[in-house]
CSV table of C-alpha atoms in Angstrom, one decimal:
chain,number,residue,atom,x,y,z
A,1,MET,CA,-2.0,-61.8,-6.7
A,2,SER,CA,-3.6,-63.1,-3.6
A,3,ASN,CA,-6.5,-60.9,-2.7
A,4,PRO,CA,-7.7,-60.9,0.9
A,5,SER,CA,-11.3,-60.2,-0.2
A,6,PRO,CA,-11.7,-61.2,-3.8
A,7,GLY,CA,-14.9,-60.8,-5.8
A,8,THR,CA,-16.7,-58.0,-7.4
A,9,SER,CA,-18.4,-55.8,-4.8
A,10,SER,CA,-19.1,-58.7,-2.6
A,11,LYS,CA,-20.8,-57.9,0.6
A,12,ALA,CA,-21.6,-59.9,3.6
A,13,LYS,CA,-24.5,-62.3,3.4
A,14,VAL,CA,-27.6,-60.3,2.9
A,15,GLY,CA,-30.8,-61.4,4.5
A,16,SER,CA,-33.2,-62.6,1.9
A,17,SER,CA,-36.0,-60.3,3.1
A,18,GLN,CA,-35.6,-57.8,0.3
A,19,PRO,CA,-36.0,-58.7,-3.3
A,20,SER,CA,-32.6,-59.0,-4.9
A,21,GLU,CA,-33.8,-57.3,-8.1
A,22,THR,CA,-33.3,-53.8,-6.6
A,23,SER,CA,-30.4,-54.4,-4.4
A,24,PHE,CA,-26.9,-54.9,-5.9
A,25,LYS,CA,-25.4,-56.8,-2.9
A,26,ARG,CA,-24.2,-60.2,-3.7
A,27,LYS,CA,-24.3,-63.0,-1.3
A,28,ARG,CA,-21.2,-65.2,-1.1
A,29,GLY,CA,-21.6,-68.9,-1.7
A,30,VAL,CA,-24.5,-68.7,-4.1
A,31,PHE,CA,-23.2,-71.5,-6.3
A,32,GLN,CA,-21.3,-73.4,-3.6
A,33,LYS,CA,-23.2,-76.6,-3.6
A,34,ASP,CA,-23.5,-76.9,-7.3
A,35,LEU,CA,-19.9,-76.0,-7.8
A,36,GLN,CA,-18.7,-78.7,-5.5
A,37,HIS,CA,-20.4,-81.4,-7.6
A,38,MET,CA,-19.3,-79.7,-10.7
A,39,MET,CA,-15.6,-79.6,-9.7
A,40,TYR,CA,-15.7,-83.2,-8.7
A,41,GLY,CA,-17.1,-84.1,-12.1
A,42,PHE,CA,-14.4,-82.2,-13.8
A,43,GLY,CA,-11.5,-83.8,-11.9
A,44,ASP,CA,-11.2,-82.4,-8.4
A,45,ASP,CA,-11.4,-84.3,-5.2
A,46,ALA,CA,-14.7,-85.7,-4.0
A,47,ASN,CA,-14.6,-83.0,-1.4
A,48,PRO,CA,-13.1,-79.9,-2.8
A,49,LEU,CA,-11.5,-77.4,-0.4
A,50,PRO,CA,-13.9,-74.7,0.6
A,51,GLU,CA,-11.5,-72.0,-0.2
A,52,THR,CA,-11.0,-73.4,-3.7
A,53,VAL,CA,-14.8,-73.5,-4.3
A,54,THR,CA,-15.1,-69.9,-3.1
A,55,LEU,CA,-12.3,-68.8,-5.4
A,56,VAL,CA,-13.8,-70.6,-8.4
A,57,GLU,CA,-17.2,-69.0,-7.6
A,58,ASP,CA,-15.6,-65.6,-7.6
A,59,ILE,CA,-13.9,-66.2,-10.8
A,60,VAL,CA,-17.0,-67.5,-12.4
A,61,VAL,CA,-19.1,-64.6,-11.3
A,62,GLU,CA,-16.4,-62.2,-12.6
A,63,TYR,CA,-16.4,-64.1,-15.9
A,64,VAL,CA,-20.2,-63.9,-16.2
A,65,THR,CA,-20.1,-60.3,-15.3
A,66,ASP,CA,-17.5,-59.4,-17.9
A,67,LEU,CA,-19.4,-61.5,-20.5
A,68,ALA,CA,-22.7,-59.8,-19.7
A,69,HIS,CA,-21.2,-56.3,-19.8
A,70,LYS,CA,-19.6,-57.1,-23.2
A,71,ALA,CA,-22.9,-58.6,-24.4
A,72,GLN,CA,-24.7,-55.5,-23.3
A,73,ASP,CA,-22.3,-53.3,-25.2
A,74,ILE,CA,-23.0,-55.3,-28.3
A,75,GLY,CA,-26.7,-55.5,-27.6
A,76,SER,CA,-27.1,-51.8,-27.0
A,77,LYS,CA,-26.4,-51.2,-30.7
A,78,ARG,CA,-29.3,-53.3,-31.6
A,79,GLY,CA,-31.6,-52.1,-28.9
A,80,LYS,CA,-31.9,-54.8,-26.4
A,81,LEU,CA,-29.9,-57.7,-25.0
A,82,SER,CA,-30.5,-61.0,-26.7
A,83,VAL,CA,-29.1,-64.5,-26.7
A,84,GLU,CA,-27.3,-63.9,-30.0
A,85,ASP,CA,-25.1,-61.4,-28.3
A,86,PHE,CA,-23.7,-64.1,-26.0
A,87,LEU,CA,-23.3,-66.4,-28.9
A,88,TYR,CA,-21.4,-63.8,-30.8
A,89,LEU,CA,-19.0,-63.4,-27.9
A,90,ILE,CA,-18.1,-67.0,-27.8
A,91,ARG,CA,-18.0,-67.5,-31.5
A,92,LYS,CA,-14.2,-68.1,-31.4
A,93,ASP,CA,-14.5,-70.8,-28.8
A,94,MET,CA,-15.8,-73.8,-30.8
A,95,PRO,CA,-16.6,-76.2,-28.0
A,96,LYS,CA,-18.6,-73.6,-26.1
A,97,LEU,CA,-20.4,-72.5,-29.2
A,98,ASN,CA,-21.4,-76.0,-30.2
A,99,ARG,CA,-22.6,-76.7,-26.7
A,100,CYS,CA,-24.7,-73.6,-26.6
A,101,THR,CA,-26.4,-74.3,-29.9
A,102,GLU,CA,-27.0,-77.8,-28.7
A,103,LEU,CA,-28.6,-76.6,-25.5
A,104,LEU,CA,-30.8,-74.2,-27.4
A,105,SER,CA,-32.0,-76.8,-29.8
A,106,MET,CA,-32.7,-79.2,-27.0
A,107,GLN,CA,-34.7,-76.6,-25.2
A,108,GLU,CA,-36.7,-76.0,-28.3
A,109,GLU,CA,-37.5,-79.7,-28.6
A,110,LEU,CA,-38.5,-79.9,-25.0
A,111,LYS,CA,-40.8,-77.0,-25.5
A,112,GLN,CA,-42.4,-78.7,-28.5
A,113,ALA,CA,-42.7,-81.9,-26.5
A,114,ARG,CA,-44.4,-80.1,-23.6
A,115,LYS,CA,-46.8,-78.5,-26.0
A,116,ALA,CA,-47.7,-81.9,-27.5
A,117,PHE,CA,-48.1,-83.3,-24.0
A,118,GLU,CA,-50.7,-80.6,-23.2
A,119,VAL,CA,-52.6,-81.3,-26.4
A,120,ASP,CA,-52.7,-85.0,-25.6
A,121,GLU,CA,-53.9,-84.3,-22.1
A,122,GLU,CA,-56.8,-82.4,-23.6
A,123,LYS,CA,-57.6,-85.2,-25.9
A,124,LEU,CA,-57.6,-87.7,-23.1
A,125,ALA,CA,-59.8,-85.4,-21.0
A,126,THR,CA,-62.3,-85.0,-23.7
A,127,LEU,CA,-62.4,-88.7,-24.4
A,128,GLU,CA,-63.3,-89.4,-20.8
B,1,MET,CA,-31.4,-102.2,-32.3
B,2,LYS,CA,-34.6,-102.0,-34.2
B,3,CYS,CA,-34.6,-100.1,-37.4
B,4,THR,CA,-36.3,-96.8,-37.9
B,5,GLU,CA,-39.3,-98.2,-39.7
B,6,GLU,CA,-40.9,-99.0,-36.4
B,7,ARG,CA,-40.5,-95.5,-35.3
B,8,ASP,CA,-41.8,-94.1,-38.6
B,9,SER,CA,-44.9,-96.3,-38.4
B,10,ARG,CA,-45.9,-94.6,-35.2
B,11,ASP,CA,-47.8,-91.4,-35.7
B,12,GLU,CA,-46.6,-88.4,-33.8
B,13,ALA,CA,-49.5,-88.5,-31.4
B,14,SER,CA,-48.6,-91.8,-29.9
B,15,SER,CA,-44.9,-90.9,-29.7
B,16,ALA,CA,-45.8,-87.6,-28.1
B,17,THR,CA,-48.1,-89.4,-25.8
B,18,TRP,CA,-45.4,-91.8,-24.7
B,19,LEU,CA,-43.2,-88.8,-24.2
B,20,ALA,CA,-45.9,-87.1,-22.2
B,21,PHE,CA,-46.4,-90.2,-20.1
B,22,ALA,CA,-42.7,-90.4,-19.3
B,23,ILE,CA,-42.5,-86.8,-18.3
B,24,LEU,CA,-45.6,-87.2,-16.1
B,25,THR,CA,-44.3,-90.3,-14.4
B,26,SER,CA,-40.9,-88.7,-13.8
B,27,ARG,CA,-42.6,-85.8,-12.1
B,28,MET,CA,-44.5,-88.2,-9.9
B,29,LYS,CA,-41.4,-90.0,-8.8
B,30,GLN,CA,-39.9,-87.0,-7.1
B,31,SER,CA,-39.7,-88.6,-3.7
B,32,LYS,CA,-37.6,-91.5,-5.0
B,33,ASP,CA,-33.9,-91.6,-5.4
B,34,PRO,CA,-33.6,-90.1,-8.9
B,35,PHE,CA,-31.1,-92.7,-10.0
B,36,GLU,CA,-33.4,-95.6,-9.0
B,37,ALA,CA,-36.3,-93.9,-10.7
B,38,ALA,CA,-34.2,-93.4,-13.8
B,39,LEU,CA,-33.2,-97.0,-13.9
B,40,GLU,CA,-36.8,-98.1,-13.7
B,41,GLU,CA,-37.8,-95.7,-16.4
B,42,GLN,CA,-35.1,-97.1,-18.6
B,43,GLU,CA,-36.3,-100.6,-18.3
B,44,GLU,CA,-39.8,-99.5,-19.2
B,45,SER,CA,-38.8,-97.7,-22.3
B,46,PRO,CA,-39.4,-99.1,-25.7
B,47,PRO,CA,-36.4,-100.8,-27.1
B,48,ASP,CA,-36.1,-98.8,-30.2
B,49,SER,CA,-35.9,-95.5,-28.5
B,50,PRO,CA,-32.1,-94.9,-28.9
B,51,VAL,CA,-32.4,-95.3,-32.6
B,52,GLY,CA,-35.4,-93.0,-32.7
B,53,GLU,CA,-33.3,-90.5,-30.8
B,54,ASP,CA,-30.5,-91.1,-33.2
B,55,GLU,CA,-32.5,-90.2,-36.2
B,56,LEU,CA,-33.9,-87.2,-34.5
B,57,ASN,CA,-30.5,-85.9,-33.6
B,58,SER,CA,-29.1,-86.7,-37.0
B,59,GLN,CA,-31.7,-84.4,-38.5
B,60,THR,CA,-31.1,-81.6,-36.1
B,61,PRO,CA,-30.4,-79.1,-38.9
B,62,ASN,CA,-33.8,-79.9,-40.3
B,63,GLU,CA,-35.9,-78.0,-37.9
B,64,ALA,CA,-39.2,-79.0,-39.4
B,65,GLN,CA,-38.5,-82.6,-39.3
B,66,ASN,CA,-37.5,-82.4,-35.7
B,67,GLN,CA,-40.8,-80.8,-34.8
B,68,THR,CA,-42.9,-83.4,-36.6
B,69,ASP,CA,-41.0,-86.2,-34.9
B,70,GLY,CA,-42.5,-84.9,-31.7
B,71,GLY,CA,-39.3,-85.1,-29.9
B,72,GLN,CA,-39.6,-88.8,-29.2
B,73,ASN,CA,-37.8,-90.0,-26.2
B,74,ILE,CA,-36.2,-86.6,-25.6
B,75,LEU,CA,-37.0,-85.9,-22.0
B,76,VAL,CA,-34.3,-83.4,-22.0
B,77,ASP,CA,-34.5,-81.0,-19.2
B,78,ASP,CA,-32.8,-77.8,-20.1
B,79,ASP,CA,-31.6,-77.3,-16.7
B,80,ASP,CA,-29.2,-80.1,-16.6
B,81,ASP,CA,-26.1,-80.2,-18.6
B,82,ASP,CA,-26.0,-83.8,-19.0
B,83,TYR,CA,-25.5,-83.8,-22.7
B,84,ASP,CA,-21.8,-83.2,-22.9
B,85,ASP,CA,-19.1,-85.6,-23.7
B,86,LEU,CA,-16.2,-86.0,-21.3
B,87,GLY,CA,-14.5,-82.7,-20.9
B,88,PRO,CA,-15.6,-79.5,-22.5
B,89,THR,CA,-12.9,-79.6,-25.2
B,90,ILE,CA,-14.4,-82.5,-27.1
B,91,LYS,CA,-16.5,-81.0,-29.9
B,92,ASN,CA,-18.9,-83.8,-30.7
B,93,PRO,CA,-21.6,-83.9,-28.1
B,94,SER,CA,-21.8,-87.3,-26.7
B,95,HIS,CA,-24.8,-88.4,-24.8
B,96,LEU,CA,-25.5,-91.2,-22.6
B,97,SER,CA,-27.8,-93.7,-24.3
B,98,SER,CA,-29.1,-94.7,-21.0
B,99,SER,CA,-31.7,-97.1,-22.3
B,100,SER,CA,-29.0,-99.6,-23.3
B,101,THR,CA,-26.7,-98.9,-20.4
B,102,PRO,CA,-28.5,-101.2,-18.0
B,103,LYS,CA,-28.1,-104.0,-20.4
B,104,LEU,CA,-24.4,-103.4,-20.5
B,105,HIS,CA,-23.8,-102.7,-16.9
B,106,SER,CA,-24.3,-105.3,-14.3
B,107,THR,CA,-27.1,-104.5,-11.9
B,108,SER,CA,-24.6,-104.5,-9.1
B,109,VAL,CA,-22.7,-101.6,-10.6
B,110,ASN,CA,-25.9,-99.6,-10.9
B,111,ALA,CA,-26.9,-100.4,-7.4
B,112,THR,CA,-23.6,-99.3,-6.0
B,113,VAL,CA,-23.7,-96.1,-8.1
B,114,ALA,CA,-27.2,-95.4,-6.8
B,115,ALA,CA,-26.1,-96.1,-3.2
B,116,ALA,CA,-22.9,-94.1,-3.5
B,117,VAL,CA,-24.6,-91.0,-4.7
B,118,THR,CA,-27.5,-91.2,-2.3
B,119,ASN,CA,-25.7,-88.7,-0.1
B,120,LYS,CA,-25.4,-86.3,-3.0
B,121,ASN,CA,-29.0,-86.7,-3.8
B,122,LYS,CA,-30.0,-85.6,-0.3
B,123,GLU,CA,-28.4,-82.3,-1.1
B,124,TYR,CA,-30.4,-81.7,-4.1
B,125,ASP,CA,-33.5,-79.6,-3.5
B,126,ASP,CA,-36.8,-80.7,-5.0
B,127,ASP,CA,-36.4,-78.7,-8.2
B,128,GLU,CA,-33.1,-80.1,-9.0
B,129,GLU,CA,-34.2,-83.6,-8.2
B,130,GLU,CA,-37.1,-83.4,-10.6
B,131,GLU,CA,-34.9,-82.0,-13.3
B,132,ASN,CA,-32.3,-84.6,-12.7
B,133,VAL,CA,-34.9,-87.4,-13.1
B,134,ASP,CA,-36.1,-85.8,-16.3
B,135,VAL,CA,-32.6,-85.9,-17.7
B,136,GLU,CA,-31.9,-89.4,-16.8
B,137,LEU,CA,-34.9,-90.5,-18.7
B,138,SER,CA,-33.7,-89.1,-21.9
B,139,LYS,CA,-32.0,-91.4,-24.3
B,140,PHE,CA,-29.0,-89.6,-25.7
B,141,PRO,CA,-27.1,-90.9,-28.6
B,142,SER,CA,-23.5,-89.7,-28.7
B,143,SER,CA,-24.2,-88.0,-32.0
B,144,ALA,CA,-25.8,-88.9,-35.3
B,145,ASP,CA,-23.1,-91.5,-35.7
B,146,PRO,CA,-24.1,-95.0,-34.4
B,147,THR,CA,-20.4,-96.0,-34.2
B,148,LYS,CA,-19.8,-93.1,-31.9
B,149,MET,CA,-22.7,-94.2,-29.8
B,150,ALA,CA,-21.4,-97.7,-29.7
B,151,LYS,CA,-18.0,-96.5,-28.7
B,152,MET,CA,-19.4,-94.4,-26.0
B,153,GLN,CA,-21.4,-97.3,-24.6
B,154,ALA,CA,-18.4,-99.5,-24.8
B,155,ILE,CA,-16.4,-97.0,-22.8
B,156,LEU,CA,-19.1,-96.5,-20.3
B,157,SER,CA,-19.6,-100.2,-19.7
B,158,GLN,CA,-16.0,-100.5,-18.6
B,159,PHE,CA,-16.0,-97.7,-16.1
B,160,THR,CA,-15.0,-98.4,-12.6
B,161,GLU,CA,-17.4,-97.3,-9.8
B,162,ASP,CA,-15.2,-94.3,-9.1
B,163,GLN,CA,-15.2,-93.2,-12.7
B,164,MET,CA,-18.9,-93.8,-13.0
B,165,SER,CA,-19.7,-91.6,-10.1
B,166,ARG,CA,-17.4,-88.9,-11.4
B,167,TYR,CA,-19.0,-89.0,-14.8
B,168,GLU,CA,-22.4,-88.9,-13.2
B,169,SER,CA,-21.4,-85.7,-11.3
B,170,PHE,CA,-20.1,-84.3,-14.5
B,171,ARG,CA,-23.3,-84.9,-16.3
B,172,ARG,CA,-25.7,-84.0,-13.7
B,173,SER,CA,-24.1,-80.9,-12.1
B,174,ALA,CA,-25.3,-77.6,-13.3
B,175,LEU,CA,-25.5,-74.0,-12.0
B,176,GLN,CA,-29.0,-73.1,-10.9
B,177,LYS,CA,-30.9,-71.2,-13.4
B,178,SER,CA,-32.6,-69.1,-10.8
B,179,ASN,CA,-29.3,-68.0,-9.2
B,180,MET,CA,-27.9,-67.3,-12.6
B,181,ARG,CA,-30.9,-65.2,-13.6
B,182,ARG,CA,-30.7,-63.2,-10.4
B,183,LEU,CA,-27.0,-62.6,-11.1
B,184,LEU,CA,-27.7,-61.5,-14.7
B,185,VAL,CA,-30.4,-59.2,-13.6
B,186,SER,CA,-28.2,-57.5,-11.1
B,187,ILE,CA,-25.4,-57.2,-13.7
B,188,THR,CA,-27.4,-55.8,-16.5
B,189,GLY,CA,-30.0,-54.0,-14.5
B,190,SER,CA,-32.6,-55.1,-16.9
B,191,GLN,CA,-35.5,-57.4,-15.8
B,192,LYS,CA,-35.8,-59.0,-19.2
B,193,ILE,CA,-33.6,-61.9,-19.0
B,194,SER,CA,-35.1,-64.6,-21.2
B,195,LEU,CA,-34.9,-68.3,-20.4
B,196,PRO,CA,-32.7,-69.2,-23.3
B,197,MET,CA,-30.2,-66.6,-22.2
B,198,THR,CA,-30.1,-68.1,-18.7
B,199,ILE,CA,-29.6,-71.5,-20.1
B,200,VAL,CA,-26.8,-70.4,-22.4
B,201,VAL,CA,-24.9,-68.5,-19.7
B,202,CYS,CA,-25.2,-71.5,-17.4
B,203,GLY,CA,-23.8,-73.7,-20.0
B,204,ILE,CA,-20.9,-71.3,-20.8
B,205,ALA,CA,-20.1,-70.9,-17.1
B,206,LYS,CA,-20.1,-74.7,-16.6
B,207,MET,CA,-17.7,-75.2,-19.4
B,208,PHE,CA,-15.5,-72.4,-18.0
B,209,VAL,CA,-15.4,-74.1,-14.7
B,210,GLY,CA,-14.3,-77.2,-16.6
B,211,GLU,CA,-11.5,-75.4,-18.3
B,212,LEU,CA,-10.4,-74.0,-15.0
B,213,VAL,CA,-10.3,-77.3,-13.1
B,214,GLU,CA,-8.6,-79.1,-15.9
B,215,LYS,CA,-6.0,-76.5,-16.3
B,216,ALA,CA,-5.5,-76.5,-12.5
B,217,ARG,CA,-5.0,-80.3,-12.6
B,218,MET,CA,-2.4,-79.8,-15.4
B,219,VAL,CA,-0.6,-77.3,-13.2
B,220,MET,CA,-0.6,-79.7,-10.4
B,221,THR,CA,0.9,-82.5,-12.4
B,222,GLU,CA,3.6,-80.2,-13.6
B,223,ARG,CA,4.4,-79.3,-10.1
B,224,LYS,CA,4.1,-82.9,-9.1
B,225,GLU,CA,1.6,-82.3,-6.4
B,226,SER,CA,-1.4,-84.3,-5.5
B,227,GLY,CA,-4.6,-84.2,-3.5
B,228,PRO,CA,-7.4,-81.7,-3.7
B,229,ILE,CA,-7.0,-78.6,-5.8
B,230,ARG,CA,-5.8,-75.6,-3.9
B,231,PRO,CA,-6.5,-72.0,-4.7
B,232,CYS,CA,-3.0,-71.3,-5.9
B,233,HIS,CA,-3.5,-73.9,-8.7
B,234,ILE,CA,-6.7,-72.2,-9.7
B,235,ARG,CA,-5.1,-68.8,-9.8
B,236,GLU,CA,-2.3,-70.1,-11.9
B,237,ALA,CA,-4.8,-71.8,-14.2
B,238,TYR,CA,-6.8,-68.6,-14.4
B,239,ARG,CA,-3.6,-66.7,-15.3
B,240,ILE,CA,-2.8,-69.2,-18.1
B,241,LEU,CA,-6.3,-69.0,-19.5
B,242,LYS,CA,-6.0,-65.2,-19.6
B,243,LEU,CA,-2.8,-65.5,-21.5
B,244,GLU,CA,-4.6,-67.9,-23.9
B,245,GLY,CA,-7.3,-65.3,-24.4
B,246,LYS,CA,-10.1,-67.4,-23.2
B,247,VAL,CA,-11.2,-65.0,-20.5
B,248,PRO,CA,-12.9,-61.8,-21.6
B,249,LYS,CA,-10.9,-58.8,-20.8
B,250,ARG,CA,-12.3,-55.9,-19.0
B,251,SER,CA,-12.5,-52.8,-21.0
B,252,VAL,CA,-12.2,-50.8,-17.8
B,253,GLN,CA,-9.6,-51.8,-15.4
B,254,ARG,CA,-10.9,-52.7,-12.0
B,255,LEU,CA,-9.1,-50.5,-9.6
B,256,PHE,CA,-10.0,-51.5,-6.1
B,257,ARG,CA,-10.4,-55.2,-5.5
């Protein structure tokens, strides 16, 4: 099962001159730095092997790709892609579902807090 | 810990103002080591903040009440997945009630942790640093349950330096939202990827990485190997996850890899 060049349609590193929205080439090592810290946090060595990180990145990109394709299939019935499609896909996986609902509610709270912050800023400005 | 009357007696404006102040000061401290800045912020915070957070989180199903509380002390940055308990399999979200941690930890432990991860901090770019500081400021109770929170703090206070650094990496690490958004746009072909969607996918992906790494460690212990995880372990873990049905199957077989 060892693949010499794993990954979905991965090309060599593309110069960042063109906007990536139109091009479908994917750079390797997009998540490398973050993944190193993440793998250490989850139980790997303090310095994970680079080939391991690359493999994990490829697997994660493939996972996200499959997830997004499935979500698109579901979302196309409704019209457009929405967050609920992703939540529907992970409905069987309790830890992930709980985590996602928690993230969403925290984001809401943060939004509210930021709004309140701006209101207070205005109040302070008008007082002075 | 002070009881909730104190928090109730504050009106939302003042609590929101404090929150605003904390966000602002956190943004201003970008140049500092985020861990040191976080420690300072913790010491400045009002003492009853964890309880306030507690009540807030215990009322999470009541959306209206949450909003009126003004999100006191919740300086949660949505970028950082610092809210999880150890390991993705634990269902109850357990958060670091960082305001009381300094009291439990000796200052030397905090100093060593701060020093030990200084190298890691230099790798963070500015955005990440700001978001990390924001997250450290938040006072997370483990859940609505004060006993859970007490348990969590008891556990955290007894961490060795090594464990603490690993836990810190676990909490602070996250996939970049911008990269994820770019990936999603390239996959779906649509430009309309909302922010919640990016956040959700980042969270799902992080938990997936956790499952992979943990499974790989299990494989290693079965094979009685040690050291850093090698690609063969990851592949075996991936195969096992597929058998367990945790990996979405492709409807179309990928032919040429």
